[in-house]
Short mmCIF file of N, CA and C in Angstrom, two decimals:
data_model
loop_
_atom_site.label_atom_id
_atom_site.label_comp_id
_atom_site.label_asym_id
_atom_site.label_seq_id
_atom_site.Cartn_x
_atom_site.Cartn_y
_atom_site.Cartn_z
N UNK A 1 0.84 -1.17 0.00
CA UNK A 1 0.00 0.00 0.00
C UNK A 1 0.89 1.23 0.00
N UNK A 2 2.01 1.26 -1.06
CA UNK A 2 2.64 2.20 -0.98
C UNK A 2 1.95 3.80 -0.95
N UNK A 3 2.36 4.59 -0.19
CA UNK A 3 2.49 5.94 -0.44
C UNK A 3 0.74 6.51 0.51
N UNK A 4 0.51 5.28 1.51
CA UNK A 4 -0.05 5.18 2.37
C UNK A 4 0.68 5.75 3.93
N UNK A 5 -0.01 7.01 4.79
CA UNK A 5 0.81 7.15 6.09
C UNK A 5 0.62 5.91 7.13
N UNK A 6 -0.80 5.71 6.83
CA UNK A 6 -1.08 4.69 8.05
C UNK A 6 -1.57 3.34 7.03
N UNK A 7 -0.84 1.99 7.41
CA UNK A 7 -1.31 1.04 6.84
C UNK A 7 -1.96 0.09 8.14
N UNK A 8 -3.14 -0.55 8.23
CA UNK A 8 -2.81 -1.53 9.09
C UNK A 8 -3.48 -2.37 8.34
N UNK A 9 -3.55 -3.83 9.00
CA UNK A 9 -3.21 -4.79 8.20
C UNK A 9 -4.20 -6.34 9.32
N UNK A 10 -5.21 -6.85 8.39
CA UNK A 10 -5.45 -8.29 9.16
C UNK A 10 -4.60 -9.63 8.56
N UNK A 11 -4.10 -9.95 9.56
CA UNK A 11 -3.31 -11.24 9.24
C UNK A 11 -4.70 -12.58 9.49
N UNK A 12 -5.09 -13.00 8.07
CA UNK A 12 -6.16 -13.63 8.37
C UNK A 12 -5.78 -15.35 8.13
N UNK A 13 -6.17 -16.15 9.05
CA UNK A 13 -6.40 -17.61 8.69
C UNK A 13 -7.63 -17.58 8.09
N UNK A 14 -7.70 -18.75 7.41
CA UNK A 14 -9.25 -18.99 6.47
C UNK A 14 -9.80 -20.24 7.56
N UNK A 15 -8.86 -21.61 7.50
CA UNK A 15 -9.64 -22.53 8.22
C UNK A 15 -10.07 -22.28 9.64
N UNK A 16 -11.28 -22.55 9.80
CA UNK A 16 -12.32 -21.86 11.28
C UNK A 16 -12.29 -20.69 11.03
N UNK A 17 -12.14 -19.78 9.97
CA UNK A 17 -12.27 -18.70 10.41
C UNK A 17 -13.01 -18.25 9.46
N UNK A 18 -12.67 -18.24 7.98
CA UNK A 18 -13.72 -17.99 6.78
C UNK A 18 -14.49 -19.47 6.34
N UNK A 19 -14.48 -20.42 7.11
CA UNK A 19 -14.94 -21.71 7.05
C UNK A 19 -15.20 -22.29 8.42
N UNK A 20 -16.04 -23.12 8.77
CA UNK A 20 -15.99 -23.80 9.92
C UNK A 20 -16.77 -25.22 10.17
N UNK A 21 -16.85 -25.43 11.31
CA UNK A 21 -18.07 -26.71 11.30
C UNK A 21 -19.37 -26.38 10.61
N UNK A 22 -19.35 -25.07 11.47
CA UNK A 22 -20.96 -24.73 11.04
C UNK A 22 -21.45 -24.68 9.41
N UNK A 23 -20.69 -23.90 9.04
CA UNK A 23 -20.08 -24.25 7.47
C UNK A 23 -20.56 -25.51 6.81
N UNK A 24 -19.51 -26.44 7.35
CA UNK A 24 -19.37 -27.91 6.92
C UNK A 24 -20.88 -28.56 7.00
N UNK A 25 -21.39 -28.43 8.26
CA UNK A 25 -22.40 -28.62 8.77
C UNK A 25 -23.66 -28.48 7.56
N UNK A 26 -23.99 -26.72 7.65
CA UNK A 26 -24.72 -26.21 6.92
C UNK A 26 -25.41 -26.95 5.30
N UNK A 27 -24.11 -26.65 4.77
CA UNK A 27 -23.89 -26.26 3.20
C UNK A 27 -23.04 -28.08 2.94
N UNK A 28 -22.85 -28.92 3.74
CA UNK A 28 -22.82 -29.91 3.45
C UNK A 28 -21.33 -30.29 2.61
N UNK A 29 -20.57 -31.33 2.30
CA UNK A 29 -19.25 -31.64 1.59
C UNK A 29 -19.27 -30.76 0.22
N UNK A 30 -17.81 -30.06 0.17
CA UNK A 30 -17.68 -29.34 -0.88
C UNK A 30 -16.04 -28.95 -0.99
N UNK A 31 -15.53 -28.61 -2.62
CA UNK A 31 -14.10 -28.38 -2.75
C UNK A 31 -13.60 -27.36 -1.48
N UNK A 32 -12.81 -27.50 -1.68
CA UNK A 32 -11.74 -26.45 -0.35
C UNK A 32 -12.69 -24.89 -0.36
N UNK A 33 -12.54 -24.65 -2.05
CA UNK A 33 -12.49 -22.85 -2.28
C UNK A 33 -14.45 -22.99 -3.04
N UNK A 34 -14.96 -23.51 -2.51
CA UNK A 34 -16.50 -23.48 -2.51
C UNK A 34 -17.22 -23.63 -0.40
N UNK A 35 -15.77 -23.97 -0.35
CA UNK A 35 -16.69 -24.09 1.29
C UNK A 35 -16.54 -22.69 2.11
N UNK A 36 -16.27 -21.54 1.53
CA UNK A 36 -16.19 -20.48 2.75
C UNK A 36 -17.58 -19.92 3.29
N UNK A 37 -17.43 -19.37 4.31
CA UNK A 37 -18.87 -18.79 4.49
C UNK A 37 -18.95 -17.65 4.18
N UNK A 38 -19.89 -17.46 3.11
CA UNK A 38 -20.31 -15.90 2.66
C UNK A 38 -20.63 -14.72 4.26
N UNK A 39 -20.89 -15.05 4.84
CA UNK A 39 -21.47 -14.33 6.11
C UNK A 39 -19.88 -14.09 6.56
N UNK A 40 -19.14 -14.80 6.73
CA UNK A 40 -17.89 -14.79 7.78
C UNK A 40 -17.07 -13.80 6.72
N UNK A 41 -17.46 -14.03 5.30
CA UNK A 41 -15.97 -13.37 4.53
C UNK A 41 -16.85 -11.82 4.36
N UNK A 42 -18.45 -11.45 4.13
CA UNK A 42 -18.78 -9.95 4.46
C UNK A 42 -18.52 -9.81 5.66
N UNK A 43 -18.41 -10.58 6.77
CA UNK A 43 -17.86 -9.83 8.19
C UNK A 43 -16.67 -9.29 8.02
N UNK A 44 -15.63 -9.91 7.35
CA UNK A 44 -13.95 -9.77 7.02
C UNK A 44 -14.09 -8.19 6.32
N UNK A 45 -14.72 -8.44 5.35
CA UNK A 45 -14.89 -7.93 4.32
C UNK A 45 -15.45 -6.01 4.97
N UNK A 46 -16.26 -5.97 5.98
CA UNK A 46 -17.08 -5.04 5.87
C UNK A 46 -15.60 -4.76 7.00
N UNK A 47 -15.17 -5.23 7.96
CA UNK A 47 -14.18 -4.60 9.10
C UNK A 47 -12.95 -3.78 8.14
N UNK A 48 -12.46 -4.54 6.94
CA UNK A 48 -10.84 -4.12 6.82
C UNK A 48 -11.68 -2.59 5.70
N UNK A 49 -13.14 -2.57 5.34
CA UNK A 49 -13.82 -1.44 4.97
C UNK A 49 -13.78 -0.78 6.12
N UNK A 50 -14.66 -1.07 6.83
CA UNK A 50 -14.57 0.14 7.90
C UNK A 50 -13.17 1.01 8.99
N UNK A 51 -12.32 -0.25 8.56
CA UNK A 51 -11.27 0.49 9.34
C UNK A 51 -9.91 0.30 8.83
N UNK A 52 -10.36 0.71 7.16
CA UNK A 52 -9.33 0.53 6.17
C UNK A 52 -7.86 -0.07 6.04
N UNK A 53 -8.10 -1.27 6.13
CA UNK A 53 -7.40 -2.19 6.49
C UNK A 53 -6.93 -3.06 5.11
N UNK A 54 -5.78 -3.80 4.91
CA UNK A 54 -5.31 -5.02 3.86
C UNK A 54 -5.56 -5.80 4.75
N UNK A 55 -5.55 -6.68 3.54
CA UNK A 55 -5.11 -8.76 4.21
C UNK A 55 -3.97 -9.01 3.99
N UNK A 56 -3.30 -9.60 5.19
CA UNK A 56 -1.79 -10.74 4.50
C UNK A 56 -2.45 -11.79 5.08
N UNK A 57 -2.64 -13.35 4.04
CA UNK A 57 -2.87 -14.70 4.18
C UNK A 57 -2.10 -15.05 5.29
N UNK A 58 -2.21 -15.58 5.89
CA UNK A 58 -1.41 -16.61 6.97
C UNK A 58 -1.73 -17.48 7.26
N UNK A 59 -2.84 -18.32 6.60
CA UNK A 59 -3.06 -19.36 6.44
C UNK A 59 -2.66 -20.74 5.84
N UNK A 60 -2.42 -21.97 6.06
CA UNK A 60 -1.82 -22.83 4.97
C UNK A 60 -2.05 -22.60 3.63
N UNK A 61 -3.78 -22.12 3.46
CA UNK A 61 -4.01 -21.84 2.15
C UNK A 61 -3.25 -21.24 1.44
N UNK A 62 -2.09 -20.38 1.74
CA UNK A 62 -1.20 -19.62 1.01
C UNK A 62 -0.47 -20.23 0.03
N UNK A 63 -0.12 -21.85 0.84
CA UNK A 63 1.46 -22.58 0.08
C UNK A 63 0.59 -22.61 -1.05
N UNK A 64 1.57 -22.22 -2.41
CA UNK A 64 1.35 -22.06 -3.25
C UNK A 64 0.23 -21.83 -4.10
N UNK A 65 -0.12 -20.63 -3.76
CA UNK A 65 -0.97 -19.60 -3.88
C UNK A 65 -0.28 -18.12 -3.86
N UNK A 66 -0.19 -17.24 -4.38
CA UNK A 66 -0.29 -15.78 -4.12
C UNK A 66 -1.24 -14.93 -4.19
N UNK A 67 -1.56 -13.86 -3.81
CA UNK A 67 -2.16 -12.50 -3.24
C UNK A 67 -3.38 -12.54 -4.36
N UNK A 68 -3.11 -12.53 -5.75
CA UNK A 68 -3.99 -12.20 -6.29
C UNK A 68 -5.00 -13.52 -6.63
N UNK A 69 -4.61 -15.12 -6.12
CA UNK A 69 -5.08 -16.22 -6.08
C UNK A 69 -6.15 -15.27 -4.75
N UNK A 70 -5.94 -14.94 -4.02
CA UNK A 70 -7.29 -14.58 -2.97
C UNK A 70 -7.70 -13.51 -3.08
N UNK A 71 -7.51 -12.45 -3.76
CA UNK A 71 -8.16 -11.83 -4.37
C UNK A 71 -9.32 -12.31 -5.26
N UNK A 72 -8.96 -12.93 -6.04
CA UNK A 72 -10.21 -13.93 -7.65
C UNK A 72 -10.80 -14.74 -6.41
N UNK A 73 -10.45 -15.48 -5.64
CA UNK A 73 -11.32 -16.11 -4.19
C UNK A 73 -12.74 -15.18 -3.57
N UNK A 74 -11.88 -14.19 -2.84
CA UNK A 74 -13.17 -13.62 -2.41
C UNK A 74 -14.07 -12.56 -3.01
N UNK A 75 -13.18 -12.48 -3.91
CA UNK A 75 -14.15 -11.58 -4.93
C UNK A 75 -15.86 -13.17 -5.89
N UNK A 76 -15.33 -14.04 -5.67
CA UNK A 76 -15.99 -15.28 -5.91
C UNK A 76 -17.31 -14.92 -4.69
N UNK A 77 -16.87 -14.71 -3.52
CA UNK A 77 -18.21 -14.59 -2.59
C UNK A 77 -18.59 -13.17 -2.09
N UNK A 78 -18.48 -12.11 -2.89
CA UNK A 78 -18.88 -10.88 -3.10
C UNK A 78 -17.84 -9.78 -2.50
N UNK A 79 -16.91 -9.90 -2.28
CA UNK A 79 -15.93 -9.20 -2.23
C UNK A 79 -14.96 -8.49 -3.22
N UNK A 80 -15.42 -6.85 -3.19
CA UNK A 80 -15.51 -6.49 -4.98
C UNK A 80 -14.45 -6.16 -4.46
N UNK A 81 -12.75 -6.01 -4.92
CA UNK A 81 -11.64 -5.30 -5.27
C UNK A 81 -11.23 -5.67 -3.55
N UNK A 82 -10.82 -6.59 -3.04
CA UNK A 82 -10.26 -7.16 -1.73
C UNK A 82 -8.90 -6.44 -1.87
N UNK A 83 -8.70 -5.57 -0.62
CA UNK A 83 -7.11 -5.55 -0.86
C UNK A 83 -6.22 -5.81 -0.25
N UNK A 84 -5.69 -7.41 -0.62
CA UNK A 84 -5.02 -8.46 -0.12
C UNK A 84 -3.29 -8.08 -0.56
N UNK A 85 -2.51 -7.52 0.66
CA UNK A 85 -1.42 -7.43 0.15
C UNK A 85 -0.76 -8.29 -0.16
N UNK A 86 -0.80 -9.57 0.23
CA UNK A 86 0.36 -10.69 0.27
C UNK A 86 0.15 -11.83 0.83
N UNK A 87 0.91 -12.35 1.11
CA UNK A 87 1.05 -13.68 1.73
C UNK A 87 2.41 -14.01 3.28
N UNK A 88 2.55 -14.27 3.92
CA UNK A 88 3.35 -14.34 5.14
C UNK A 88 4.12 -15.86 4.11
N UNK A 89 5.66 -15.51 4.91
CA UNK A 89 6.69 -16.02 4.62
C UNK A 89 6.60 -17.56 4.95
N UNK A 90 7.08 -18.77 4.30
CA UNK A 90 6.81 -19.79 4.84
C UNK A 90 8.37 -20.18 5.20
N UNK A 91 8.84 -20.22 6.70
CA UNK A 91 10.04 -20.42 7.81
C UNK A 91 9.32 -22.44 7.93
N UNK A 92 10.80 -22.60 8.14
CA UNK A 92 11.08 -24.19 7.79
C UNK A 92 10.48 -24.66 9.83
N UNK A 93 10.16 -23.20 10.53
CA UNK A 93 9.55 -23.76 12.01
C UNK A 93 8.03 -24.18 11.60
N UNK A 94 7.87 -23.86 10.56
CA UNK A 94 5.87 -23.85 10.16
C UNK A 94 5.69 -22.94 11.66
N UNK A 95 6.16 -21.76 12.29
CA UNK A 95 5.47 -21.02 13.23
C UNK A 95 4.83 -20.21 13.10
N UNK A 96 2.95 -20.13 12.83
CA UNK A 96 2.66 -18.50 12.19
C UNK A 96 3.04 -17.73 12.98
N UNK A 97 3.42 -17.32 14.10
CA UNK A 97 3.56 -16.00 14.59
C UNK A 97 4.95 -16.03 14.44
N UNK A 98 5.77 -16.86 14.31
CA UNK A 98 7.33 -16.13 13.39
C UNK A 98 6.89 -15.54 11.97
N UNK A 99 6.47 -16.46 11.87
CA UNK A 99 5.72 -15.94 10.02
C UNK A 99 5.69 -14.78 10.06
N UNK A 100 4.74 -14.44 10.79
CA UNK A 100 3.97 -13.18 10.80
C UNK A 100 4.96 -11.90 11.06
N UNK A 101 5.60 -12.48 12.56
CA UNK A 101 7.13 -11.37 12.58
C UNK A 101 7.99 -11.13 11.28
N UNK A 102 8.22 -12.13 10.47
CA UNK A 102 9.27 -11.83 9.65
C UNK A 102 8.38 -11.18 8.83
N UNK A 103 7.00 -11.41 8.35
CA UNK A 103 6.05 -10.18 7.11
C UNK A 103 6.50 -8.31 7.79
N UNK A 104 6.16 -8.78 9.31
CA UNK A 104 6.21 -7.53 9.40
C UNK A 104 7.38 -6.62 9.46
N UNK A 105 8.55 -7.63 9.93
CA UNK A 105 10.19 -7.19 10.05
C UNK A 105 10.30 -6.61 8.40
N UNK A 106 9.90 -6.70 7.70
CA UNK A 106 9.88 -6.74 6.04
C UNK A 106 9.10 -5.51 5.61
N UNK A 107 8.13 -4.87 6.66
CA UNK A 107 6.77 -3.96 6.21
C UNK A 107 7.17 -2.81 7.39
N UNK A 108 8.03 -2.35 7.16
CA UNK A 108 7.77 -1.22 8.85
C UNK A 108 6.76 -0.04 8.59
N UNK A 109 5.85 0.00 7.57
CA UNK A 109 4.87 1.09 7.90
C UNK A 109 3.75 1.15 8.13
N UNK A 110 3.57 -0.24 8.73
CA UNK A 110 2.59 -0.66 9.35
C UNK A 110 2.19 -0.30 10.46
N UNK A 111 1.16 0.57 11.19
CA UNK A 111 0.83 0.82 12.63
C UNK A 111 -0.27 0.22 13.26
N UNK A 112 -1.57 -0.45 12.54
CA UNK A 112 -1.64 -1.72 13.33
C UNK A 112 -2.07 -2.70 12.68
N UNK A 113 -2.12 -3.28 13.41
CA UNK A 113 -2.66 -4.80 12.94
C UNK A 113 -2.98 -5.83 14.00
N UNK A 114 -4.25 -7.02 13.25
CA UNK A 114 -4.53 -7.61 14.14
C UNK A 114 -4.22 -9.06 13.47
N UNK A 115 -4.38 -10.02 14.50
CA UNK A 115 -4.02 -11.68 13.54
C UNK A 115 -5.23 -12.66 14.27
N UNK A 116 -5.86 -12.76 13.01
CA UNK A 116 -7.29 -13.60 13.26
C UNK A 116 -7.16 -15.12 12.51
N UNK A 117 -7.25 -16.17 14.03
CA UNK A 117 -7.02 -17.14 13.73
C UNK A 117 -7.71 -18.39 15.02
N UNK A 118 -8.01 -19.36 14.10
CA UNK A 118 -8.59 -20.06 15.69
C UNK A 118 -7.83 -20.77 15.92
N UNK A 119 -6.49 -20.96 16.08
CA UNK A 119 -5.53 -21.61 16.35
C UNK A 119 -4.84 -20.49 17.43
N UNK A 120 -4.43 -20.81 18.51
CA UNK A 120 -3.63 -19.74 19.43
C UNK A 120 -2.75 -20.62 20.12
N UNK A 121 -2.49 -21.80 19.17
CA UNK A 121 -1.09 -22.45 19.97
C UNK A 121 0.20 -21.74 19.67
N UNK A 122 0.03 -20.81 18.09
CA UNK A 122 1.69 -20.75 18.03
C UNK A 122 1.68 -18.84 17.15
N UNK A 123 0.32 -18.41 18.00
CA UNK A 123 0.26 -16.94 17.78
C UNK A 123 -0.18 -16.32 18.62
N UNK A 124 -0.96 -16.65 19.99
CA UNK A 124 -1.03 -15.70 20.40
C UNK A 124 -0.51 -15.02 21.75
N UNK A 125 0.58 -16.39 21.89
CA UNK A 125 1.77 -15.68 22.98
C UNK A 125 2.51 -14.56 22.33
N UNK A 126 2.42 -14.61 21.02
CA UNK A 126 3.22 -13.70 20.04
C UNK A 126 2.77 -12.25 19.73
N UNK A 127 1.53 -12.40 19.95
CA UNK A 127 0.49 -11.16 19.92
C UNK A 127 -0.22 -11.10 20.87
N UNK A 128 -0.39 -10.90 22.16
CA UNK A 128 -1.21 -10.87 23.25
C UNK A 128 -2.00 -9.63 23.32
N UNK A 129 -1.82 -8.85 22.65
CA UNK A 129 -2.51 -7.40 22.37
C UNK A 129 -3.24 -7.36 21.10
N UNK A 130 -2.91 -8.17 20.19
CA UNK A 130 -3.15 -7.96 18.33
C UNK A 130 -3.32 -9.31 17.94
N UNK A 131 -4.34 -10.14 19.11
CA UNK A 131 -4.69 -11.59 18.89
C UNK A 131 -6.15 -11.74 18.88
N UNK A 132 -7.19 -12.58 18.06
CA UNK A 132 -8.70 -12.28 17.99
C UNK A 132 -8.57 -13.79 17.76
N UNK A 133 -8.81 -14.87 18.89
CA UNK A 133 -9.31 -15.94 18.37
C UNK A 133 -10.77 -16.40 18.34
N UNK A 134 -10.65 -17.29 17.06
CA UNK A 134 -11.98 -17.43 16.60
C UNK A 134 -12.39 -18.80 16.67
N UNK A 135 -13.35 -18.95 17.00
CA UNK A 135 -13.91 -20.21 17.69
C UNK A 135 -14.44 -21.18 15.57
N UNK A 136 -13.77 -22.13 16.05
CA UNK A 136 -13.78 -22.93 14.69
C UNK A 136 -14.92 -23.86 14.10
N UNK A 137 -15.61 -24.01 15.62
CA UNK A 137 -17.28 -24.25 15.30
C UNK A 137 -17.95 -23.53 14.71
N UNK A 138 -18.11 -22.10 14.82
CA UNK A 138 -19.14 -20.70 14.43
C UNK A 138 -17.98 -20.11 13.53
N UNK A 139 -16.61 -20.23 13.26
CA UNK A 139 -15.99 -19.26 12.59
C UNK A 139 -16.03 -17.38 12.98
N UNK A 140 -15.99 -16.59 11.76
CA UNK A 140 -15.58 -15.44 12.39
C UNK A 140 -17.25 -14.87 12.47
N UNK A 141 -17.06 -14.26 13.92
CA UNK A 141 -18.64 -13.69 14.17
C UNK A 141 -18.43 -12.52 14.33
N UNK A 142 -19.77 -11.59 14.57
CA UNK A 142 -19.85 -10.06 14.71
C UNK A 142 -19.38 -10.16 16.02
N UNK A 143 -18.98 -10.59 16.75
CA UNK A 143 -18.25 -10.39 18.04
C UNK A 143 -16.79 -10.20 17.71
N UNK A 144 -16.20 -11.16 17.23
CA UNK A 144 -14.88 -11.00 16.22
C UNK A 144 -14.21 -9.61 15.78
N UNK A 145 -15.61 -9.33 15.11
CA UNK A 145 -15.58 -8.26 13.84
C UNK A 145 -15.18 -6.99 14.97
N UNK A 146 -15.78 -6.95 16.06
CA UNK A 146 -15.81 -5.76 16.60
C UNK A 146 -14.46 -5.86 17.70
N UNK A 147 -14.45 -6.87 18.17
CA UNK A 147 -12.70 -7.34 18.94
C UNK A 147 -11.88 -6.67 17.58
N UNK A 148 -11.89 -6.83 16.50
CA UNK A 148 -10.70 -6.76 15.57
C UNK A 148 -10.91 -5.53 15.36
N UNK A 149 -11.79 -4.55 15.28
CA UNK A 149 -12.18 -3.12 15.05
C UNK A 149 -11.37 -2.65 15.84
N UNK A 150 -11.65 -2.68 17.08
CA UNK A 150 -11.32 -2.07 18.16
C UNK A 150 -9.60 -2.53 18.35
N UNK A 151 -8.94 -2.78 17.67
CA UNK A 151 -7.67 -3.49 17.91
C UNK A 151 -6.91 -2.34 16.53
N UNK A 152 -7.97 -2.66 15.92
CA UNK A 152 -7.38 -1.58 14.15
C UNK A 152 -7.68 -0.33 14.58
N UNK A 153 -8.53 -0.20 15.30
CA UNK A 153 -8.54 1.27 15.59
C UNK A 153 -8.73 1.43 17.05
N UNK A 154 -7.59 1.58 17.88
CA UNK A 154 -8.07 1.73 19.02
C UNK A 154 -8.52 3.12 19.31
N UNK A 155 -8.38 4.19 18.70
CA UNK A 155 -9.41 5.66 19.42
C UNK A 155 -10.70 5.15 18.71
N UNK A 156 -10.91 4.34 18.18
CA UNK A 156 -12.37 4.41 17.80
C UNK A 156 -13.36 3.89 19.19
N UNK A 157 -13.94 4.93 19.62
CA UNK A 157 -15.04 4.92 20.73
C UNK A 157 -16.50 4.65 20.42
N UNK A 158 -16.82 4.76 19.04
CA UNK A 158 -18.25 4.78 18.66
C UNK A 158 -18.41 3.58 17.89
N UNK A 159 -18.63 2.14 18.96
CA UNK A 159 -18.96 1.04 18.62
C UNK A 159 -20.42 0.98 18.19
N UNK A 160 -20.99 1.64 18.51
CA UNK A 160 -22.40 1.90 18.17
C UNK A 160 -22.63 2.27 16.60
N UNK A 161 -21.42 2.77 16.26
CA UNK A 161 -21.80 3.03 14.92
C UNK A 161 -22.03 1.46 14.14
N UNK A 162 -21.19 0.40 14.34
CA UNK A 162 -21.27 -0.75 13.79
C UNK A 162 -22.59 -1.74 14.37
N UNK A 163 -22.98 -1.37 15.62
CA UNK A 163 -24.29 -1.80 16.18
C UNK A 163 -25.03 -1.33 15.09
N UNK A 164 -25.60 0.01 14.74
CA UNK A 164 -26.76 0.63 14.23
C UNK A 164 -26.85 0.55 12.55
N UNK A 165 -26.33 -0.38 12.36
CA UNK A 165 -26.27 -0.82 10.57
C UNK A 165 -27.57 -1.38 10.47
N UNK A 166 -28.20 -1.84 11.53
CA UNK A 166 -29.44 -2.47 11.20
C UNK A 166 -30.61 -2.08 12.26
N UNK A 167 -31.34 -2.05 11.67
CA UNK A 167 -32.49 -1.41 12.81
C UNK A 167 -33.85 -2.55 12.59
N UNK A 168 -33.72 -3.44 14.02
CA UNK A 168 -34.46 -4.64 14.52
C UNK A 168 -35.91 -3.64 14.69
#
């Protein structure tokens, strides 16, 4: 995002997170890149909008795949012009949160970012401040959405604005 002052950035896993049981459950056996949940990827989708945010993959889905492979992905489940910077480094520890250090050792104009993943064995001693785990039964929920808001933007005080999108 060159020539950007402030970049921040979701480091997103897909499995449990743009997919899950419930998923599986739901919508029944299907290829890898037909099983995401449309609901979980407009949740993704509407946060890195509202608090103008990229994606870097950090998911397995990456190995051999690049940036614009998930781009043509979620633009597949209504995600018009995703802006997916990249992909995290693959280190011979398979550790995402080294991963993730070395993307960012690589990116210094980054000021925040969060890493959404339902795995927190080997990220979120690494991020204890800029960690959103996501429960792999339900995947990513509006509870999520607003943990990760509030992490991308911490002066943002008016959570209510993302409450009042819909009027029950």
């Amino acid at each position: 995002m060159p020539g950007l002052d402030k970049v921040k950035i979701v480091f997103l896993d897909i499995d449990g997170v743009l997919n899950s049981y419930r998923t599986a459950y739901a919508m029944g056996p299907m290829k890898e890149e037909d099983g995401l949940d449309p609901i979980a990827v407009g949740l993704v989708r509407e946060m890195c909008r509202l608090n103008k945010a990229g994606v870097v993959i950090s998911s397995t889905w990456r190995l051999g795949r690049d940036a614009q492979d998930f781009v043509i992905l979620f633009e597949r489940y209504g995600w018009k012009n995703p802006t997916v910077i990249g992909v995290t480094p693959t280190l011979s520890t398979g550790h995402r949160g080294k991963e993730i250090k070395a993307w960012l050792s690589g990116n210094s104009s980054i000021t925040d970012f969060v890493v959404v993943d339902d795995d927190n064995y080997d990220t979120a001693d690494d991020f204890p401040d800029n960690f959103v785990h996501v429960d792999s039964k339900e995947g990513f929920l509006y509870r999520d959405f607003i943990k990760c808001s509030k992490i991308l933007t911490p002066d943002y005080s008016k959570v209510s604005d993302y409450i009042n999108v819909v009027d029950f």
